[in-house]
PDB file of C-alpha atoms in Angstrom:
ATOM      1  CA  MET A  26     -96.373 -10.988  14.036  1.00 55.00           C
ATOM      2  CA  SER A  27     -94.323  -9.677  10.829  1.00 56.00           C
ATOM      3  CA  SER A  28     -93.350 -12.347   8.209  1.00 59.00           C
ATOM      4  CA  VAL A  29     -89.606 -12.126   8.993  1.00 49.00           C
ATOM      5  CA  GLY A  30     -90.931 -13.371  12.288  1.00 52.00           C
ATOM      6  CA  SER A  31     -93.330 -16.096  11.058  1.00 57.00           C
ATOM      7  CA  ARG A  32     -89.983 -17.224   9.351  1.00 56.00           C
ATOM      8  CA  LEU A  33     -87.587 -17.230  11.885  1.00 48.00           C
ATOM      9  CA  ILE A  34     -89.909 -18.952  14.221  1.00 51.00           C
ATOM     10  CA  SER A  35     -90.570 -21.716  11.298  1.00 57.00           C
ATOM     11  CA  SER A  36     -86.603 -22.476  10.840  1.00 51.00           C
ATOM     12  CA  VAL A  37     -86.271 -22.905  14.334  1.00 43.00           C
ATOM     13  CA  LYS A  38     -89.104 -25.543  14.614  1.00 51.00           C
ATOM     14  CA  ARG A  39     -87.517 -27.370  11.491  1.00 56.00           C
ATOM     15  CA  LEU A  40     -84.045 -27.098  13.532  1.00 47.00           C
ATOM     16  CA  GLN A  41     -85.291 -28.700  16.466  1.00 53.00           C
ATOM     17  CA  PRO A  42     -85.223 -32.294  15.489  1.00 50.00           C
ATOM     18  CA  CYS A  43     -81.869 -32.073  14.206  1.00 47.00           C
ATOM     19  CA  VAL A  44     -80.913 -30.073  17.451  1.00 41.00           C
ATOM     20  CA  GLN A  45     -82.082 -33.145  19.546  1.00 47.00           C
ATOM     21  CA  VAL A  46     -80.187 -35.947  17.770  1.00 41.00           C
ATOM     22  CA  TYR A  47     -77.450 -33.594  18.203  1.00 39.00           C
ATOM     23  CA  ARG A  48     -77.471 -33.619  21.823  1.00 46.00           C
ATOM     24  CA  ASN A  49     -78.316 -37.168  22.161  1.00 43.00           C
ATOM     25  CA  VAL A  50     -75.216 -37.986  20.125  1.00 37.00           C
ATOM     26  CA  THR A  51     -72.972 -35.744  21.999  1.00 39.00           C
ATOM     27  CA  ARG A  52     -74.492 -37.444  25.212  1.00 43.00           C
ATOM     28  CA  GLN A  53     -73.609 -40.534  24.344  1.00 41.00           C
ATOM     29  CA  TRP A  54     -70.535 -39.517  23.113  1.00 37.00           C
ATOM     30  CA  ASN A  55     -69.517 -37.886  26.141  1.00 41.00           C
ATOM     31  CA  ARG A  56     -70.695 -41.169  28.257  1.00 40.00           C
ATOM     32  CA  GLU A  57     -68.671 -43.432  25.977  1.00 39.00           C
ATOM     33  CA  TYR A  58     -65.564 -41.727  26.324  1.00 37.00           C
ATOM     34  CA  SER A  59     -65.820 -40.990  29.754  1.00 39.00           C
ATOM     35  CA  LEU A  60     -66.243 -44.459  30.100  1.00 40.00           C
ATOM     36  CA  ARG A  61     -63.151 -45.294  27.868  1.00 42.00           C
ATOM     37  CA  SER A  62     -60.950 -43.203  29.795  1.00 42.00           C
ATOM     38  CA  HIS A  63     -61.663 -43.905  33.242  1.00 49.00           C
ATOM     39  CA  ALA A  64     -61.309 -47.437  32.327  1.00 49.00           C
ATOM     40  CA  ASP A  65     -57.876 -46.664  30.470  1.00 54.00           C
ATOM     41  CA  TYR A  66     -56.872 -44.909  33.760  1.00 61.00           C
ATOM     42  CA  TRP A  67     -56.595 -48.242  35.901  1.00 79.00           C
ATOM     43  CA  ARG A  68     -53.467 -50.666  35.330  1.00 80.00           C
ATOM     44  CA  THR A  69     -55.315 -54.259  35.115  1.00 91.00           C
ATOM     45  CA  ASN A  70     -54.712 -54.151  39.085  1.00 94.00           C
ATOM     46  CA  PRO A  71     -56.260 -50.935  40.309  1.00 95.00           C
ATOM     47  CA  ILE A  72     -54.260 -51.389  43.701  1.00 95.00           C
ATOM     48  CA  GLU A  73     -51.010 -50.526  41.527  1.00 92.00           C
ATOM     49  CA  ASP A  74     -52.420 -46.773  40.491  1.00 91.00           C
ATOM     50  CA  LEU A  75     -53.122 -46.380  44.510  1.00 93.00           C
ATOM     51  CA  GLN A  76     -49.038 -47.327  45.491  1.00 90.00           C
ATOM     52  CA  ASP A  77     -47.816 -43.741  44.269  1.00 86.00           C
ATOM     53  CA  PHE A  78     -49.640 -41.932  47.339  1.00 88.00           C
ATOM     54  CA  VAL A  79     -48.145 -43.938  49.759  1.00 90.00           C
ATOM     55  CA  ALA A  80     -44.319 -44.561  51.073  1.00 89.00           C
ATOM     56  CA  VAL A  81     -44.955 -48.419  52.364  1.00 90.00           C
ATOM     57  CA  PRO A  82     -46.000 -51.055  49.747  1.00 92.00           C
ATOM     58  CA  LEU A  83     -50.234 -51.379  50.124  1.00 94.00           C
ATOM     59  CA  ILE A  84     -49.592 -55.046  49.426  1.00 93.00           C
ATOM     60  CA  LYS A  85     -46.604 -56.568  50.901  1.00 90.00           C
ATOM     61  CA  LYS A  86     -44.207 -58.747  49.091  1.00 90.00           C
ATOM     62  CA  GLU A  87     -45.226 -61.805  50.791  1.00 91.00           C
ATOM     63  CA  ASN A  88     -49.006 -61.130  50.545  1.00 92.00           C
ATOM     64  CA  LEU A  89     -49.053 -60.769  46.845  1.00 92.00           C
ATOM     65  CA  VAL A  90     -49.923 -64.341  46.416  1.00 94.00           C
ATOM     66  CA  PHE A  91     -51.989 -63.673  42.967  1.00 96.00           C
ATOM     67  CA  ASN A  92     -50.038 -62.118  40.525  1.00 94.00           C
ATOM     68  CA  PRO A  93     -50.840 -63.831  36.867  1.00 97.00           C
ATOM     69  CA  THR A  94     -49.153 -62.973  33.187  1.00 96.00           C
ATOM     70  CA  ARG A  95     -51.553 -60.259  31.515  1.00 95.00           C
ATOM     71  CA  GLU A  96     -51.769 -63.650  29.075  1.00 97.00           C
ATOM     72  CA  GLU A  97     -53.203 -65.523  32.038  1.00 97.00           C
ATOM     73  CA  ILE A  98     -55.742 -62.898  32.660  1.00 97.00           C
ATOM     74  CA  GLU A  99     -57.067 -62.651  29.280  1.00 96.00           C
ATOM     75  CA  LYS A 100     -57.502 -66.531  29.524  1.00 97.00           C
ATOM     76  CA  GLY A 101     -59.248 -65.782  32.497  1.00 97.00           C
ATOM     77  CA  HIS A 102     -61.664 -63.074  30.911  1.00 96.00           C
ATOM     78  CA  ASP A 103     -62.449 -65.523  28.456  1.00 96.00           C
ATOM     79  CA  LEU A 104     -64.079 -67.543  30.639  1.00 96.00           C
ATOM     80  CA  PHE A 105     -67.042 -65.246  31.061  1.00 95.00           C
ATOM     81  CA  ILE A 106     -67.387 -64.976  27.623  1.00 93.00           C
ATOM     82  CA  GLU A 107     -70.395 -66.556  26.001  1.00 90.00           C
ATOM     83  CA  LYS A 108     -69.540 -68.907  22.546  1.00 90.00           C
ATOM     84  CA  PRO A 109     -71.266 -71.545  21.379  1.00 92.00           C
ATOM     85  CA  GLY A 110     -71.493 -74.349  23.704  1.00 92.00           C
ATOM     86  CA  HIS A 111     -70.409 -71.737  26.643  1.00 93.00           C
ATOM     87  CA  VAL A 112     -73.763 -69.957  27.770  1.00 91.00           C
ATOM     88  CA  ILE A 113     -74.522 -67.661  30.654  1.00 92.00           C
ATOM     89  CA  LYS A 114     -77.450 -67.993  32.300  1.00 91.00           C
ATOM     90  CA  ARG A 115     -79.487 -67.569  35.558  1.00 91.00           C
ATOM     91  CA  VAL A 116     -80.723 -71.201  36.445  1.00 91.00           C
ATOM     92  CA  LYS A 117     -82.454 -70.851  39.881  1.00 89.00           C
ATOM     93  CA  SER A 118     -83.739 -68.313  42.305  1.00 89.00           C
ATOM     94  CA  VAL A 119     -83.841 -70.648  46.111  1.00 86.00           C
ATOM     95  CA  VAL A 120     -84.842 -69.433  49.733  1.00 83.00           C
ATOM     96  CA  ASP A 121     -85.303 -73.316  50.466  1.00 82.00           C
ATOM     97  CA  LEU A 122     -81.701 -74.821  50.906  1.00 82.00           C
ATOM     98  CA  GLU A 123     -83.092 -78.148  50.278  1.00 84.00           C
ATOM     99  CA  LYS A 124     -83.746 -77.042  46.666  1.00 86.00           C
ATOM    100  CA  LEU A 125     -80.227 -75.525  45.634  1.00 89.00           C
ATOM    101  CA  PRO A 126     -78.995 -76.729  42.296  1.00 90.00           C
ATOM    102  CA  VAL A 127     -77.340 -79.989  42.285  1.00 90.00           C
ATOM    103  CA  HIS A 128     -74.310 -79.985  39.794  1.00 90.00           C
ATOM    104  CA  ASN A 129     -70.557 -81.108  40.686  1.00 91.00           C
ATOM    105  CA  VAL A 130     -69.032 -77.387  39.356  1.00 95.00           C
ATOM    106  CA  PRO A 131     -67.430 -74.721  41.912  1.00 97.00           C
ATOM    107  CA  GLU A 132     -69.373 -72.174  43.302  1.00 97.00           C
ATOM    108  CA  VAL A 133     -68.047 -68.745  44.037  1.00 98.00           C
ATOM    109  CA  SER A 134     -70.629 -66.508  46.583  1.00 96.00           C
ATOM    110  CA  PHE A 135     -71.164 -62.491  46.337  1.00 96.00           C
ATOM    111  CA  VAL A 136     -72.002 -61.069  50.443  1.00 93.00           C
ATOM    112  CA  GLY A 137     -72.197 -57.735  51.699  1.00 92.00           C
ATOM    113  CA  GLN A 138     -74.455 -55.136  52.522  1.00 90.00           C
ATOM    114  CA  SER A 139     -77.680 -53.507  50.699  1.00 83.00           C
ATOM    115  CA  ASN A 140     -76.699 -51.758  48.253  1.00 86.00           C
ATOM    116  CA  VAL A 141     -72.955 -52.397  48.271  1.00 91.00           C
ATOM    117  CA  GLY A 142     -73.135 -53.565  44.442  1.00 89.00           C
ATOM    118  CA  LYS A 143     -73.624 -57.301  44.335  1.00 91.00           C
ATOM    119  CA  SER A 144     -75.670 -57.474  41.275  1.00 87.00           C
ATOM    120  CA  SER A 145     -73.457 -54.424  39.339  1.00 89.00           C
ATOM    121  CA  LEU A 146     -70.422 -56.234  40.219  1.00 93.00           C
ATOM    122  CA  ILE A 147     -71.965 -59.748  38.475  1.00 92.00           C
ATOM    123  CA  ASN A 148     -73.631 -58.003  35.973  1.00 89.00           C
ATOM    124  CA  ALA A 149     -69.699 -56.465  35.012  1.00 92.00           C
ATOM    125  CA  LEU A 150     -68.345 -59.927  35.509  1.00 94.00           C
ATOM    126  CA  PHE A 151     -71.139 -61.134  32.749  1.00 89.00           C
ATOM    127  CA  CYS A 152     -70.505 -57.968  30.491  1.00 78.00           C
ATOM    128  CA  ASN A 153     -69.858 -60.310  27.507  1.00 59.00           C
ATOM    129  CA  ALA A 154     -73.609 -61.891  28.388  1.00 62.00           C
ATOM    130  CA  VAL A 155     -76.044 -62.272  25.434  1.00 56.00           C
ATOM    131  CA  ASP A 156     -79.105 -61.804  27.492  1.00 61.00           C
ATOM    132  CA  PRO A 157     -79.092 -57.880  28.636  1.00 57.00           C
ATOM    133  CA  SER A 158     -82.089 -58.794  31.584  1.00 62.00           C
ATOM    134  CA  LEU A 159     -79.548 -61.815  32.787  1.00 68.00           C
ATOM    135  CA  VAL A 160     -78.987 -59.754  36.174  1.00 64.00           C
ATOM    136  CA  ARG A 161     -81.567 -57.640  37.884  1.00 57.00           C
ATOM    137  CA  ILE A 162     -80.040 -54.251  38.720  1.00 55.00           C
ATOM    138  CA  GLY A 163     -82.052 -51.740  40.815  1.00 51.00           C
ATOM    139  CA  LYS A 164     -81.547 -48.053  42.679  1.00 53.00           C
ATOM    140  CA  THR A 165     -83.642 -49.979  45.929  1.00 50.00           C
ATOM    141  CA  PRO A 166     -81.359 -51.592  48.697  1.00 49.00           C
ATOM    142  CA  GLY A 167     -82.542 -55.283  49.475  1.00 47.00           C
ATOM    143  CA  LEU A 168     -83.920 -55.996  45.823  1.00 52.00           C
ATOM    144  CA  THR A 169     -81.937 -58.923  46.409  1.00 56.00           C
ATOM    145  CA  ARG A 170     -84.303 -61.677  48.437  1.00 62.00           C
ATOM    146  CA  THR A 171     -83.300 -64.988  47.844  1.00 82.00           C
ATOM    147  CA  LEU A 172     -80.125 -66.849  46.674  1.00 90.00           C
ATOM    148  CA  LEU A 173     -79.361 -66.506  42.858  1.00 92.00           C
ATOM    149  CA  PHE A 174     -77.295 -69.020  40.743  1.00 94.00           C
ATOM    150  CA  PHE A 175     -75.677 -68.481  37.914  1.00 94.00           C
ATOM    151  CA  ASN A 176     -74.154 -70.538  35.325  1.00 95.00           C
ATOM    152  CA  VAL A 177     -71.126 -69.575  33.614  1.00 95.00           C
ATOM    153  CA  GLY A 178     -71.162 -72.900  30.583  1.00 94.00           C
ATOM    154  CA  LYS A 179     -70.078 -76.126  32.414  1.00 95.00           C
ATOM    155  CA  GLN A 180     -67.221 -74.287  34.270  1.00 96.00           C
ATOM    156  CA  LEU A 181     -69.160 -72.944  37.509  1.00 96.00           C
ATOM    157  CA  SER A 182     -71.302 -71.356  39.760  1.00 96.00           C
ATOM    158  CA  LEU A 183     -72.012 -67.594  40.536  1.00 96.00           C
ATOM    159  CA  VAL A 184     -74.374 -66.905  43.631  1.00 95.00           C
ATOM    160  CA  ASP A 185     -75.906 -63.376  44.575  1.00 92.00           C
ATOM    161  CA  MET A 186     -76.682 -63.465  47.857  1.00 90.00           C
ATOM    162  CA  PRO A 187     -79.561 -61.214  49.380  1.00 84.00           C
ATOM    163  CA  GLY A 188     -77.637 -58.009  51.351  1.00 82.00           C
ATOM    164  CA  TYR A 189     -77.587 -57.729  55.033  1.00 81.00           C
ATOM    165  CA  GLY A 190     -78.572 -54.579  56.982  1.00 74.00           C
ATOM    166  CA  LYS A 191     -81.289 -52.061  55.027  1.00 68.00           C
ATOM    167  CA  ASN A 192     -84.300 -54.519  53.833  1.00 65.00           C
ATOM    168  CA  MET A 193     -82.900 -57.561  55.299  1.00 66.00           C
ATOM    169  CA  PRO A 194     -84.946 -60.407  54.279  1.00 64.00           C
ATOM    170  CA  SER A 195     -86.079 -61.723  57.885  1.00 68.00           C
ATOM    171  CA  TYR A 196     -84.706 -65.242  57.440  1.00 70.00           C
ATOM    172  CA  TYR A 197     -81.193 -63.939  55.674  1.00 71.00           C
ATOM    173  CA  THR A 198     -79.186 -64.843  58.499  1.00 75.00           C
ATOM    174  CA  GLU A 199     -80.291 -68.574  58.941  1.00 79.00           C
ATOM    175  CA  ILE A 200     -80.311 -68.806  54.866  1.00 82.00           C
ATOM    176  CA  MET A 201     -76.740 -67.305  54.652  1.00 83.00           C
ATOM    177  CA  GLN A 202     -74.727 -68.608  57.302  1.00 85.00           C
ATOM    178  CA  ASN A 203     -76.309 -72.583  56.602  1.00 88.00           C
ATOM    179  CA  TYR A 204     -75.557 -71.980  52.599  1.00 91.00           C
ATOM    180  CA  LEU A 205     -71.797 -70.781  53.382  1.00 91.00           C
ATOM    181  CA  LYS A 206     -71.647 -73.727  56.154  1.00 91.00           C
ATOM    182  CA  THR A 207     -72.755 -76.462  54.357  1.00 91.00           C
ATOM    183  CA  ARG A 208     -72.377 -75.990  50.864  1.00 93.00           C
ATOM    184  CA  ARG A 209     -69.713 -78.356  49.504  1.00 93.00           C
ATOM    185  CA  GLU A 210     -69.372 -76.803  46.213  1.00 95.00           C
ATOM    186  CA  LEU A 211     -68.795 -73.693  47.464  1.00 96.00           C
ATOM    187  CA  CYS A 212     -64.762 -72.717  47.169  1.00 96.00           C
ATOM    188  CA  ARG A 213     -64.963 -69.227  47.660  1.00 97.00           C
ATOM    189  CA  SER A 214     -66.759 -66.054  48.660  1.00 97.00           C
ATOM    190  CA  PHE A 215     -66.574 -62.927  48.513  1.00 98.00           C
ATOM    191  CA  LEU A 216     -67.225 -60.296  50.892  1.00 97.00           C
ATOM    192  CA  LEU A 217     -67.872 -56.431  49.231  1.00 97.00           C
ATOM    193  CA  VAL A 218     -67.390 -53.171  50.669  1.00 97.00           C
ATOM    194  CA  ASP A 219     -68.026 -49.650  49.464  1.00 97.00           C
ATOM    195  CA  SER A 220     -65.070 -48.131  48.735  1.00 97.00           C
ATOM    196  CA  GLU A 221     -66.852 -44.545  49.152  1.00 96.00           C
ATOM    197  CA  GLN A 222     -68.498 -45.797  53.102  1.00 95.00           C
ATOM    198  CA  GLY A 223     -65.334 -47.504  53.654  1.00 96.00           C
ATOM    199  CA  LEU A 224     -65.287 -50.613  56.250  1.00 96.00           C
ATOM    200  CA  THR A 225     -68.133 -49.872  58.228  1.00 95.00           C
ATOM    201  CA  LYS A 226     -69.762 -51.746  61.449  1.00 94.00           C
ATOM    202  CA  LEU A 227     -71.835 -54.036  59.740  1.00 92.00           C
ATOM    203  CA  ASP A 228     -68.940 -54.644  57.450  1.00 95.00           C
ATOM    204  CA  LYS A 229     -66.626 -55.622  60.506  1.00 96.00           C
ATOM    205  CA  GLN A 230     -69.504 -58.003  61.349  1.00 92.00           C
ATOM    206  CA  GLY A 231     -69.954 -59.721  58.284  1.00 92.00           C
ATOM    207  CA  LEU A 232     -66.298 -60.553  58.380  1.00 95.00           C
ATOM    208  CA  ARG A 233     -66.448 -61.804  61.948  1.00 94.00           C
ATOM    209  CA  MET A 234     -69.004 -64.121  60.791  1.00 91.00           C
ATOM    210  CA  MET A 235     -66.889 -65.142  57.791  1.00 94.00           C
ATOM    211  CA  GLU A 236     -64.204 -65.835  59.921  1.00 96.00           C
ATOM    212  CA  ASN A 237     -66.576 -67.844  62.615  1.00 93.00           C
ATOM    213  CA  LEU A 238     -67.787 -70.052  59.462  1.00 92.00           C
ATOM    214  CA  ALA A 239     -63.927 -70.914  58.365  1.00 91.00           C
ATOM    215  CA  LYS A 240     -64.654 -70.804  54.599  1.00 91.00           C
ATOM    216  CA  PRO A 241     -61.961 -69.038  52.510  1.00 95.00           C
ATOM    217  CA  TYR A 242     -63.038 -65.681  50.976  1.00 97.00           C
ATOM    218  CA  ALA A 243     -61.798 -62.506  50.047  1.00 98.00           C
ATOM    219  CA  ILE A 244     -62.453 -59.039  49.975  1.00 98.00           C
ATOM    220  CA  VAL A 245     -63.851 -56.886  47.152  1.00 98.00           C
ATOM    221  CA  MET A 246     -64.042 -53.143  47.426  1.00 98.00           C
ATOM    222  CA  THR A 247     -66.591 -51.807  45.124  1.00 97.00           C
ATOM    223  CA  LYS A 248     -67.441 -48.453  43.065  1.00 96.00           C
ATOM    224  CA  ILE A 249     -64.038 -47.252  43.187  1.00 96.00           C
ATOM    225  CA  ASP A 250     -65.210 -44.336  40.894  1.00 94.00           C
ATOM    226  CA  LYS A 251     -66.815 -42.973  43.749  1.00 95.00           C
ATOM    227  CA  PRO A 252     -64.685 -41.526  46.502  1.00 95.00           C
ATOM    228  CA  ARG A 253     -61.054 -39.080  45.723  1.00 94.00           C
ATOM    229  CA  ARG A 254     -58.092 -40.995  45.460  1.00 93.00           C
ATOM    230  CA  SER A 255     -56.980 -39.970  49.061  1.00 93.00           C
ATOM    231  CA  VAL A 256     -60.227 -41.209  50.211  1.00 96.00           C
ATOM    232  CA  LEU A 257     -59.995 -44.338  48.180  1.00 96.00           C
ATOM    233  CA  VAL A 258     -56.284 -44.961  49.411  1.00 96.00           C
ATOM    234  CA  LYS A 259     -57.664 -44.226  53.451  1.00 96.00           C
ATOM    235  CA  ASN A 260     -60.062 -46.855  53.197  1.00 97.00           C
ATOM    236  CA  LEU A 261     -58.346 -49.141  51.679  1.00 97.00           C
ATOM    237  CA  MET A 262     -55.231 -48.789  54.147  1.00 96.00           C
ATOM    238  CA  GLU A 263     -58.479 -49.320  56.840  1.00 97.00           C
ATOM    239  CA  VAL A 264     -59.339 -52.464  55.630  1.00 97.00           C
ATOM    240  CA  LEU A 265     -55.597 -53.633  54.944  1.00 97.00           C
ATOM    241  CA  GLU A 266     -55.144 -52.888  58.771  1.00 96.00           C
ATOM    242  CA  HIS A 267     -58.389 -54.421  60.329  1.00 97.00           C
ATOM    243  CA  ALA A 268     -58.136 -57.565  57.795  1.00 96.00           C
ATOM    244  CA  ASN A 269     -53.970 -58.399  58.939  1.00 95.00           C
ATOM    245  CA  LYS A 270     -55.471 -57.912  63.156  1.00 96.00           C
ATOM    246  CA  HIS A 271     -58.844 -59.321  63.256  1.00 96.00           C
ATOM    247  CA  THR A 272     -58.569 -61.851  60.474  1.00 96.00           C
ATOM    248  CA  HIS A 273     -57.142 -65.586  59.861  1.00 95.00           C
ATOM    249  CA  ILE A 274     -58.225 -66.803  56.542  1.00 96.00           C
ATOM    250  CA  CYS A 275     -59.472 -64.379  54.595  1.00 97.00           C
ATOM    251  CA  PHE A 276     -57.185 -63.669  51.310  1.00 97.00           C
ATOM    252  CA  PRO A 277     -54.537 -60.862  51.784  1.00 96.00           C
ATOM    253  CA  GLN A 278     -55.069 -59.249  48.788  1.00 96.00           C
ATOM    254  CA  PRO A 279     -58.150 -57.264  48.115  1.00 97.00           C
ATOM    255  CA  PHE A 280     -59.800 -56.845  44.689  1.00 98.00           C
ATOM    256  CA  LEU A 281     -61.100 -53.168  43.598  1.00 98.00           C
ATOM    257  CA  VAL A 282     -63.674 -52.730  40.775  1.00 97.00           C
ATOM    258  CA  CYS A 283     -65.660 -50.455  39.052  1.00 95.00           C
ATOM    259  CA  ALA A 284     -68.789 -52.115  37.582  1.00 91.00           C
ATOM    260  CA  PRO A 285     -69.828 -49.141  34.667  1.00 89.00           C
ATOM    261  CA  SER A 286     -65.978 -49.014  33.443  1.00 90.00           C
ATOM    262  CA  LEU A 287     -65.176 -52.658  34.294  1.00 93.00           C
ATOM    263  CA  ALA A 288     -62.146 -51.570  35.921  1.00 95.00           C
ATOM    264  CA  GLY A 289     -60.389 -54.092  37.875  1.00 96.00           C
ATOM    265  CA  ILE A 290     -62.909 -56.733  36.452  1.00 96.00           C
ATOM    266  CA  LYS A 291     -60.770 -58.910  34.339  1.00 96.00           C
ATOM    267  CA  TYR A 292     -58.255 -58.979  37.271  1.00 97.00           C
ATOM    268  CA  LEU A 293     -61.004 -60.880  39.486  1.00 98.00           C
ATOM    269  CA  GLN A 294     -62.415 -62.811  37.055  1.00 97.00           C
ATOM    270  CA  ALA A 295     -58.859 -64.087  35.854  1.00 98.00           C
ATOM    271  CA  PHE A 296     -59.236 -64.709  39.882  1.00 98.00           C
ATOM    272  CA  ILE A 297     -62.165 -66.323  40.027  1.00 98.00           C
ATOM    273  CA  ALA A 298     -61.000 -68.588  37.173  1.00 98.00           C
ATOM    274  CA  HIS A 299     -58.181 -69.729  39.324  1.00 98.00           C
ATOM    275  CA  VAL A 300     -59.922 -70.783  42.766  1.00 98.00           C
ATOM    276  CA  THR A 301     -62.440 -72.956  40.621  1.00 98.00           C
ATOM    277  CA  GLY A 302     -59.942 -74.346  38.849  1.00 97.00           C
ATOM    278  CA  ASN A 303     -60.362 -73.479  35.539  1.00 97.00           C
ATOM    279  CA  LEU A 304     -56.983 -71.449  35.327  1.00 97.00           C
ATOM    280  CA  GLN A 305     -53.508 -72.386  35.766  1.00 95.00           C
ATOM    281  CA  LEU A 306     -51.047 -69.857  36.438  1.00 94.00           C
ATOM    282  CA  ARG A 307     -47.158 -70.408  35.885  1.00 86.00           C
TER     283      ARG A 307
END
């Protein structure tokens, strides 16, 4: 090999670490920029951004019962920010209902199919938590096998329930229904629906179960960054139509969220703060 060729190879080798650093920085910048722009695309309540796709109101005026001001939304969001004397932590993992945590704070629970994004949603709600390992998130459906209890300071408790469907624990039906039916501290449950898949047969079974239990609940559509806007509107309208025809105690406003970009998260945080008595609306 000629001396010119050797010098060229030597120069390329010296530049390789710089090229790798550039690639890493560019990749991180693109990711952060993508998340920022995606989050900015959605308004505080993502349903408002979908209204332009249909001629009729997605949420009828009489059903728009949760309509907080921006200041009230920020107050609700503030509840989920850790600060001195206000710690967000996982307190217990339970299979035996006799070992449920004993406390006098209101609870909300998250119910849904395996891999619908329950743990990701709870992690997004805790986006300001200090402990990065607070919520376990995995790609394998059915990772949550127990009732996981999280405390948000001394104000409320959140419960991540095992998913139904794929890899469902054998004890799931009994523990879930007994908890939802008998837990006095439970003031609201959230049934999660994958916005890309739309309302499935299992989701409809879950809605029937919640209706039979006669406990207050609301629908949360997750992963709104995945489907095209037209598909998202179609699936949202199907959820609204089904809820209108087949439910009686379901909250009339579904919540739309995207865990990675945090779109819709503040709005849901404010609702949780409100139903647990931690946020008074004007």
